[in-house]
Coordinates of C-alpha atoms and ligand atoms in Angstrom, one line a residue:
M79 CA 0.4 0.3 -0.2
S80 CA 1.9 2.7 -0.9
V81 CA 1.4 6.7 0.7
T82 CA -0.4 7.6 -2.0
H83 CA -2.8 5.4 -1.6
T84 CA -3.6 5.9 1.8
L85 CA -3.7 9.8 1.6
E86 CA -6.3 9.6 -1.1
A87 CA -8.4 6.1 -1.2
D88 CA -9.0 6.0 2.5
V89 CA -11.9 7.7 5.1
L90 CA -9.8 11.0 5.0
R91 CA -11.0 12.0 2.1
R92 CA -14.2 10.8 2.1
Q93 CA -14.7 12.1 5.4
D94 CA -12.3 15.6 5.3
P95 CA -11.6 16.3 1.8
Q96 CA -10.0 19.4 3.2
L97 CA -7.4 17.8 4.9
A98 CA -7.0 15.4 2.4
D99 CA -5.9 18.1 -0.6
I100 CA -3.5 19.4 2.6
L101 CA -1.8 16.2 2.9
H102 CA -1.4 15.5 -0.8
G103 CA -0.6 19.3 -1.1
E104 CA 3.1 18.2 1.0
L105 CA 3.6 14.9 -0.2
D106 CA 3.2 17.0 -3.7
R107 CA 5.8 19.5 -2.4
Q108 CA 8.1 17.2 -1.7
S109 CA 8.3 15.1 -4.6
T110 CA 8.4 18.1 -6.7
T111 CA 10.7 19.9 -4.9
L112 CA 14.5 19.4 -4.0
Q113 CA 14.7 18.6 -0.1
L114 CA 18.2 19.6 0.9
I115 CA 17.2 20.7 4.8
A116 CA 20.1 18.7 6.3
A117 CA 17.9 18.5 9.8
E118 CA 15.6 17.1 7.4
N119 CA 14.9 13.3 5.6
F120 CA 12.1 10.8 4.0
T121 CA 11.1 7.7 6.9
S122 CA 9.9 4.9 4.9
P123 CA 6.3 3.5 4.2
A124 CA 6.5 1.2 7.1
V125 CA 7.9 4.1 9.8
L126 CA 4.4 5.9 8.5
A127 CA 2.8 2.8 9.1
A128 CA 3.6 2.7 12.3
L129 CA 2.9 6.6 13.1
G130 CA -0.4 5.8 11.6
S131 CA -1.1 2.9 14.1
P132 CA -4.0 2.4 17.0
L133 CA -1.0 2.6 19.4
A134 CA -1.9 6.4 19.2
N135 CA -4.6 5.6 20.9
K136 CA -2.1 4.4 24.1
Y137 CA -1.9 6.1 27.3
A138 CA 1.6 4.3 29.0
E139 CA 3.0 6.9 31.4
G140 CA 6.0 4.9 32.3
Y141 CA 8.3 2.4 31.6
P142 CA 7.7 -1.1 30.2
G143 CA 6.3 -3.8 33.2
N144 CA 5.2 -0.4 35.3
R145 CA 3.0 2.1 33.8
Y146 CA 0.2 3.9 35.7
H147 CA -2.8 2.4 33.4
G148 CA -3.7 -0.7 32.4
G149 CA -4.0 -2.3 29.1
C150 CA -0.1 -1.7 28.2
E151 CA 0.6 -5.0 27.2
M152 CA 1.4 -4.9 23.4
V153 CA 3.0 -1.5 24.0
D154 CA 5.5 -2.5 26.6
V155 CA 6.4 -5.5 24.6
A156 CA 7.0 -2.8 21.6
E157 CA 8.7 -0.2 23.7
R158 CA 11.2 -3.2 24.6
L159 CA 10.9 -3.8 21.3
A160 CA 12.3 -0.2 20.4
V161 CA 15.1 -0.3 24.0
E162 CA 16.5 -3.4 22.2
R163 CA 16.9 -2.6 18.8
A164 CA 18.6 1.1 20.5
K165 CA 20.7 -1.3 22.4
D166 CA 22.2 -3.3 20.1
L167 CA 22.6 -0.4 17.6
F168 CA 24.6 2.1 19.0
G169 CA 26.4 -0.2 21.2
A170 CA 24.7 1.5 24.2
E171 CA 24.0 -0.1 28.2
H172 CA 21.2 1.8 28.4
A173 CA 18.7 3.7 26.0
N174 CA 15.5 5.3 26.6
V175 CA 13.3 5.8 23.6
Q176 CA 10.4 8.5 24.8
S177 CA 11.6 11.8 24.1
H178 CA 9.1 14.1 22.5
S179 CA 11.7 15.6 20.1
G180 CA 15.4 16.4 20.4
S181 CA 15.4 19.8 22.5
S182 CA 13.6 17.0 25.0
A183 CA 16.5 14.9 25.0
V184 CA 18.3 17.8 26.0
L185 CA 16.1 19.0 28.3
A186 CA 16.1 15.7 30.0
A187 CA 19.6 14.9 30.2
Y188 CA 20.1 18.3 31.6
A189 CA 17.6 17.1 34.3
A190 CA 19.6 14.2 34.9
L191 CA 22.6 15.5 35.4
L192 CA 22.3 19.3 36.5
R193 CA 20.9 21.7 39.3
P194 CA 19.5 25.6 37.8
G195 CA 22.6 27.2 38.0
D196 CA 25.3 25.2 37.1
T197 CA 27.9 26.2 34.4
V198 CA 28.0 24.3 31.1
L199 CA 30.5 24.3 28.1
A200 CA 28.5 24.3 24.8
L201 CA 29.3 25.4 21.2
G202 CA 27.5 29.4 21.2
L203 CA 24.6 29.5 19.2
P204 CA 26.7 31.6 16.2
Y205 CA 28.6 29.0 15.3
G206 CA 26.1 26.0 15.4
G207 CA 25.1 25.9 18.4
H208 CA 21.3 24.4 19.7
L209 CA 19.0 26.6 21.1
T210 CA 19.0 24.5 23.9
H211 CA 22.8 25.1 24.0
G212 CA 22.3 28.4 26.0
S213 CA 20.4 30.6 23.6
P214 CA 18.3 33.0 26.2
A215 CA 15.3 32.5 24.1
N216 CA 15.3 28.7 25.5
F217 CA 15.0 27.0 29.3
S218 CA 18.7 26.7 28.6
G219 CA 19.9 30.6 28.7
R220 CA 17.5 31.1 31.1
W221 CA 18.0 27.9 33.7
F222 CA 22.5 27.0 33.8
D223 CA 25.3 29.6 32.9
F224 CA 26.1 28.9 29.6
V225 CA 30.1 29.7 28.4
P226 CA 29.9 29.2 25.0
Y227 CA 33.2 27.5 22.4
G228 CA 34.0 28.7 19.3
V229 CA 34.8 27.8 15.6
D230 CA 38.1 29.2 14.4
A231 CA 37.5 31.8 12.2
E232 CA 39.7 31.0 9.2
T233 CA 39.3 27.0 9.0
G234 CA 36.2 26.6 10.5
L235 CA 37.5 23.7 13.2
I236 CA 36.6 23.2 16.9
D237 CA 38.7 25.7 18.5
H238 CA 40.3 22.8 21.0
D239 CA 42.2 25.3 22.6
Q240 CA 39.8 27.2 23.4
V241 CA 37.9 24.6 25.2
R242 CA 40.8 23.9 27.1
T243 CA 41.2 27.2 28.5
L244 CA 37.6 27.7 28.9
A245 CA 37.1 24.7 31.3
R246 CA 40.0 25.4 32.6
T247 CA 38.9 28.4 34.1
H248 CA 35.1 28.0 34.2
R249 CA 35.2 24.0 35.8
P250 CA 31.9 23.4 34.4
K251 CA 29.3 21.0 35.9
A252 CA 28.6 19.8 32.2
I253 CA 30.7 20.3 28.7
V254 CA 27.8 19.6 24.9
C255 CA 29.4 18.5 21.8
G256 CA 27.3 18.6 18.9
S257 CA 25.9 21.6 16.2
I258 CA 23.5 22.3 14.5
A259 CA 26.1 22.7 11.5
Y260 CA 28.9 22.0 12.1
P261 CA 30.4 19.1 9.0
R262 CA 33.2 17.7 10.4
H263 CA 33.3 15.0 12.6
I264 CA 33.6 15.8 16.3
D265 CA 37.2 14.6 17.9
H266 CA 34.5 12.7 21.8
A267 CA 38.1 11.5 22.5
F268 CA 39.1 15.3 23.1
F269 CA 36.7 16.4 24.7
R270 CA 35.8 13.3 27.0
E271 CA 39.6 14.1 28.3
V272 CA 39.1 18.1 28.7
A273 CA 35.3 16.8 31.0
D274 CA 37.8 14.6 33.1
E275 CA 40.4 17.0 33.5
V276 CA 38.1 19.5 35.1
G277 CA 35.4 16.9 36.6
A278 CA 32.6 18.1 34.3
Y279 CA 29.8 15.9 32.7
L280 CA 29.8 15.2 28.7
I281 CA 26.5 15.3 27.1
A282 CA 27.2 14.4 23.3
D283 CA 24.5 16.2 21.6
A284 CA 24.6 14.1 18.6
A285 CA 21.6 14.8 16.8
H286 CA 22.6 15.2 13.5
P287 CA 25.0 12.7 12.8
I288 CA 23.5 9.9 15.3
G289 CA 21.9 8.2 11.6
L290 CA 26.0 8.8 10.2
V291 CA 26.9 6.9 13.6
A292 CA 24.9 3.7 13.2
G293 CA 25.7 2.7 9.7
G294 CA 29.3 3.0 10.6
A295 CA 29.7 6.5 8.2
A296 CA 30.4 8.4 11.6
P297 CA 32.6 7.9 15.1
S298 CA 30.3 6.6 17.8
P299 CA 29.8 9.4 20.9
V300 CA 28.7 6.6 22.8
P301 CA 31.7 5.4 24.4
F302 CA 32.8 8.7 25.6
A303 CA 29.8 10.4 26.6
D304 CA 27.9 10.0 29.8
I305 CA 25.4 11.1 28.0
V306 CA 24.3 11.0 24.3
C307 CA 20.9 12.8 23.6
A308 CA 19.5 12.2 19.8
T309 CA 17.3 12.9 17.4
T310 CA 15.4 9.9 15.2
H311 CA 14.3 12.2 12.3
K312 CA 17.0 13.5 10.8
V313 CA 19.7 10.6 9.1
L314 CA 18.4 7.8 11.3
R315 CA 15.6 8.3 8.6
G316 CA 13.3 7.4 11.8
P317 CA 9.4 9.8 13.1
R318 CA 9.7 12.5 14.9
G319 CA 11.3 12.4 18.3
G320 CA 14.2 12.1 20.1
M321 CA 16.4 9.3 23.2
L322 CA 18.9 9.1 24.8
L323 CA 21.7 6.6 25.4
C324 CA 24.4 6.5 28.5
G325 CA 25.4 3.2 30.7
S326 CA 24.4 1.4 33.3
D327 CA 25.1 3.9 36.5
L328 CA 23.5 6.5 35.0
A329 CA 19.9 4.7 33.4
E330 CA 17.6 5.4 36.5
R331 CA 18.0 9.4 36.4
V332 CA 17.9 9.3 32.3
D333 CA 14.7 7.7 33.0
R334 CA 13.5 9.7 35.7
A335 CA 14.6 12.6 33.7
V336 CA 12.7 12.1 31.3
F337 CA 9.1 10.3 32.3
P338 CA 7.8 11.9 35.5
F339 CA 10.3 14.9 35.6
T340 CA 10.0 16.3 31.3
Q341 CA 7.1 14.3 30.4
G342 CA 3.9 12.9 30.5
G343 CA 2.3 9.8 28.6
A344 CA 5.0 8.3 26.1
Q345 CA 3.6 9.0 22.7
M346 CA 3.5 5.2 21.6
H347 CA 3.0 4.7 17.8
T348 CA 6.1 7.4 18.1
V349 CA 7.9 4.1 19.6
A350 CA 6.5 1.4 17.7
A351 CA 7.9 3.4 15.0
K352 CA 11.8 4.5 16.6
A353 CA 11.5 0.8 16.6
V354 CA 11.0 0.2 12.8
A355 CA 13.1 2.7 11.9
F356 CA 16.0 1.1 14.5
G357 CA 15.3 -2.4 12.4
E358 CA 15.8 -0.7 9.0
A359 CA 19.0 1.1 10.3
A360 CA 20.9 -2.3 11.5
T361 CA 20.5 -3.6 7.7
P362 CA 23.4 -3.5 5.8
A363 CA 20.9 -1.6 3.3
F364 CA 21.1 1.5 5.7
A365 CA 25.6 1.0 5.8
A366 CA 25.0 1.9 2.2
Y367 CA 23.1 4.4 2.9
V368 CA 24.5 6.8 4.8
H369 CA 28.1 6.0 3.0
Q370 CA 25.8 7.2 -0.1
V371 CA 25.1 10.7 1.9
V372 CA 28.4 11.6 2.8
A373 CA 29.5 10.6 -1.0
N374 CA 27.0 12.4 -2.3
A375 CA 27.2 15.8 0.4
R376 CA 31.2 15.9 -0.6
T377 CA 30.8 15.5 -4.1
L378 CA 27.7 18.7 -3.7
A379 CA 30.4 19.9 -1.7
A380 CA 33.3 20.2 -4.0
G381 CA 30.5 21.2 -6.9
L382 CA 29.9 24.3 -5.0
A383 CA 33.2 25.4 -3.9
A384 CA 33.6 25.2 -7.9
Q385 CA 30.6 27.3 -8.3
G386 CA 32.5 29.7 -6.3
L387 CA 30.9 29.5 -2.7
V388 CA 33.1 29.6 0.3
V389 CA 32.5 26.2 1.7
T390 CA 33.4 26.5 5.7
T391 CA 36.1 24.4 6.3
G392 CA 36.8 23.8 2.6
G393 CA 33.8 20.7 2.2
T394 CA 32.5 18.0 4.7
D395 CA 32.7 14.7 6.3
T396 CA 28.7 14.6 7.3
H397 CA 25.8 14.8 5.5
L398 CA 25.3 18.1 6.2
I399 CA 27.0 21.7 4.2
T400 CA 27.7 24.9 5.2
A401 CA 28.9 27.3 2.1
D402 CA 28.5 31.3 1.8
P403 CA 27.3 32.2 -1.0
S404 CA 28.4 36.0 -1.3
P405 CA 31.1 35.5 -3.5
L406 CA 28.0 35.3 -6.4
G407 CA 26.6 38.4 -5.5
V408 CA 24.2 37.7 -2.7
D409 CA 23.5 36.2 1.4
G410 CA 22.6 33.6 2.6
R411 CA 19.2 34.9 2.8
T412 CA 18.5 36.6 -0.5
A413 CA 20.0 33.0 -1.4
R414 CA 17.2 31.1 0.1
L415 CA 14.7 32.8 -0.8
R416 CA 15.6 33.0 -4.6
L417 CA 16.3 28.7 -4.5
A418 CA 12.9 28.4 -3.1
A419 CA 11.2 30.2 -6.2
A420 CA 13.8 27.7 -7.5
G421 CA 11.7 24.5 -5.8
V422 CA 15.5 24.2 -4.0
V423 CA 14.6 24.1 0.0
L424 CA 17.3 24.6 2.4
D425 CA 18.0 27.1 5.7
S426 CA 20.2 30.1 5.1
C427 CA 22.2 29.8 8.4
A428 CA 24.8 31.3 10.6
L429 CA 28.9 31.3 9.7
P430 CA 32.4 31.2 11.3
H431 CA 33.3 34.4 10.2
G432 CA 30.3 36.4 11.7
D433 CA 28.3 39.0 9.8
V434 CA 27.3 37.3 6.3
R435 CA 24.3 34.8 6.9
G436 CA 25.2 31.4 4.7
L437 CA 23.0 28.3 3.7
R438 CA 23.0 25.4 5.2
L439 CA 22.0 22.2 2.9
G440 CA 22.3 18.4 3.7
T441 CA 22.4 15.2 1.4
A442 CA 20.2 12.9 3.9
A443 CA 16.4 13.3 1.7
V444 CA 18.1 13.4 -1.4
T445 CA 20.2 10.1 -1.2
T446 CA 17.1 8.0 -0.2
Q447 CA 15.3 9.8 -3.0
G448 CA 18.0 7.6 -4.9
M449 CA 20.3 10.4 -6.1
G450 CA 23.3 9.9 -6.4
E451 CA 26.9 11.7 -7.0
E452 CA 26.2 12.7 -11.2
E453 CA 22.9 14.4 -9.5
M454 CA 24.6 16.1 -6.9
V455 CA 27.1 17.9 -9.4
R456 CA 23.8 19.1 -11.6
V457 CA 21.9 20.0 -7.7
A458 CA 25.5 22.3 -7.3
A459 CA 25.5 23.7 -10.9
L460 CA 21.5 24.3 -11.0
I461 CA 22.3 26.3 -7.4
A462 CA 25.2 28.3 -8.9
R463 CA 23.2 29.2 -11.7
V464 CA 20.1 30.2 -9.9
L465 CA 22.3 32.3 -7.0
R466 CA 23.8 34.2 -10.3
G467 CA 20.4 34.9 -11.7
E468 CA 21.5 33.3 -14.3
G469 CA 18.4 32.0 -17.2
E470 CA 14.5 32.6 -16.1
S471 CA 13.2 31.0 -12.9
H472 CA 10.8 29.0 -13.8
T473 CA 13.5 27.5 -16.1
A474 CA 15.3 26.4 -13.0
R475 CA 11.9 25.3 -11.5
E476 CA 11.4 23.3 -14.8
E477 CA 14.3 21.5 -13.9
V478 CA 14.1 20.9 -10.8
R479 CA 10.5 19.1 -11.3
E480 CA 12.6 17.4 -13.9
L481 CA 14.7 16.1 -11.3
A482 CA 13.0 15.1 -8.7
G483 CA 10.1 13.3 -10.8
G484 CA 12.8 10.5 -11.6
F485 CA 12.9 10.4 -8.1
P486 CA 10.1 10.3 -5.9
P487 CA 10.8 9.5 -2.5
Y488 CA 7.1 7.3 -2.4
P489 CA 5.7 4.6 -4.5
R490 CA 3.4 6.4 -7.4
Ligands
PLP57 C1 17.7 19.2 15.9 C2 18.5 19.6 17.6 C3 17.7 19.4 18.4 C4 17.2 19.3 18.3 O1 15.8 18.4 17.7 P1 14.0 18.8 17.9 O2 13.2 17.7 17.8 O3 13.7 19.8 16.6 O4 13.4 19.5 19.7 C5 18.9 19.4 19.3 N1 20.0 19.5 19.1 C6 20.5 20.0 17.9 C7 22.2 19.3 18.2 C8 20.2 18.8 16.5 O5 20.3 19.4 15.8

């Protein structure tokens, strides 16, 4: 049963055509534009089936075997399966799969290890830190004393000397490594060493690379961090949600930090969909997928650089690229809008060297569609043409439609 079939032919169309049209319109948008948002992907029909299942009806506060509600026989099995699969996939002693989102997982990690007012060292927001890494607009910046470290303005690489110096000066209770925009592998051993030197916990916020880790295309933070926080919906290709991994020593604190401290009932349809995604991520096909994601990102980065954009750190180790389009005569914000008009969907982002905004893009979604390096070369050229304002914008839109049409994300 294809997704289109689900959307078009079922009860929703008969009962609520207005909503059915919206869902169909979104499927159409996703299928006819290029999804280069680094945090997005296409989940499998199996993951979507779990999400749209009657598990959505079930209340399940607590943990398997210890619930506040009756009737949890089946969802207990689903959650145990998700936990076991996550532990196996990442080689972790403990997994909590209930976090509603990546941000909820970070909140739970802080709740497990910190008290309000504690000092935390994290990558500053202008350099790719997430909102939960100390933004004044977020609980993290309000409740904790964040000290930001940065990246080298020239190389774009994390300034390890600065991390060590700041850790020695401020003696943080925790150090956070992880980013929304860092294109290179993170040196977890280095962060572990600094954390040990100053007696800090190490929290790895691996929301972006955790899918690469699952398929063996990025180094794992699990052996190094006290707690690993992650999302399940980025490269990992599961449902929208979060999870936490830790050693047995912190298992109980992490579980209590998720429920009852920061959340109520678990979303069992999502937990089941996470189990499906972990099962998919354990296959050789997924390992091949994530390696292709990285190969595609490298080719796309090289293509953009050849077209004159300045690619941060000169390339990428991951699915993620940030680049300064200003040599082509546009800033990141204008570039994003111009590309959106052509059907190329991506984000603008802060760049290490400050004032100008850049572009952030990723290859997880287009690789799921089956695009390869040949298509990435074409995409780089297309992006550059749009940014230079060459040709009619509807010509670019047509080319995107044609390219995307060759790689439908779901069976039609
Ligand atoms: C995506 C992301 C998050 C937040 O995930 P949400 O599900 O949007 O809450 C947190 N930290 C990092 C580093 C991320 O990339």
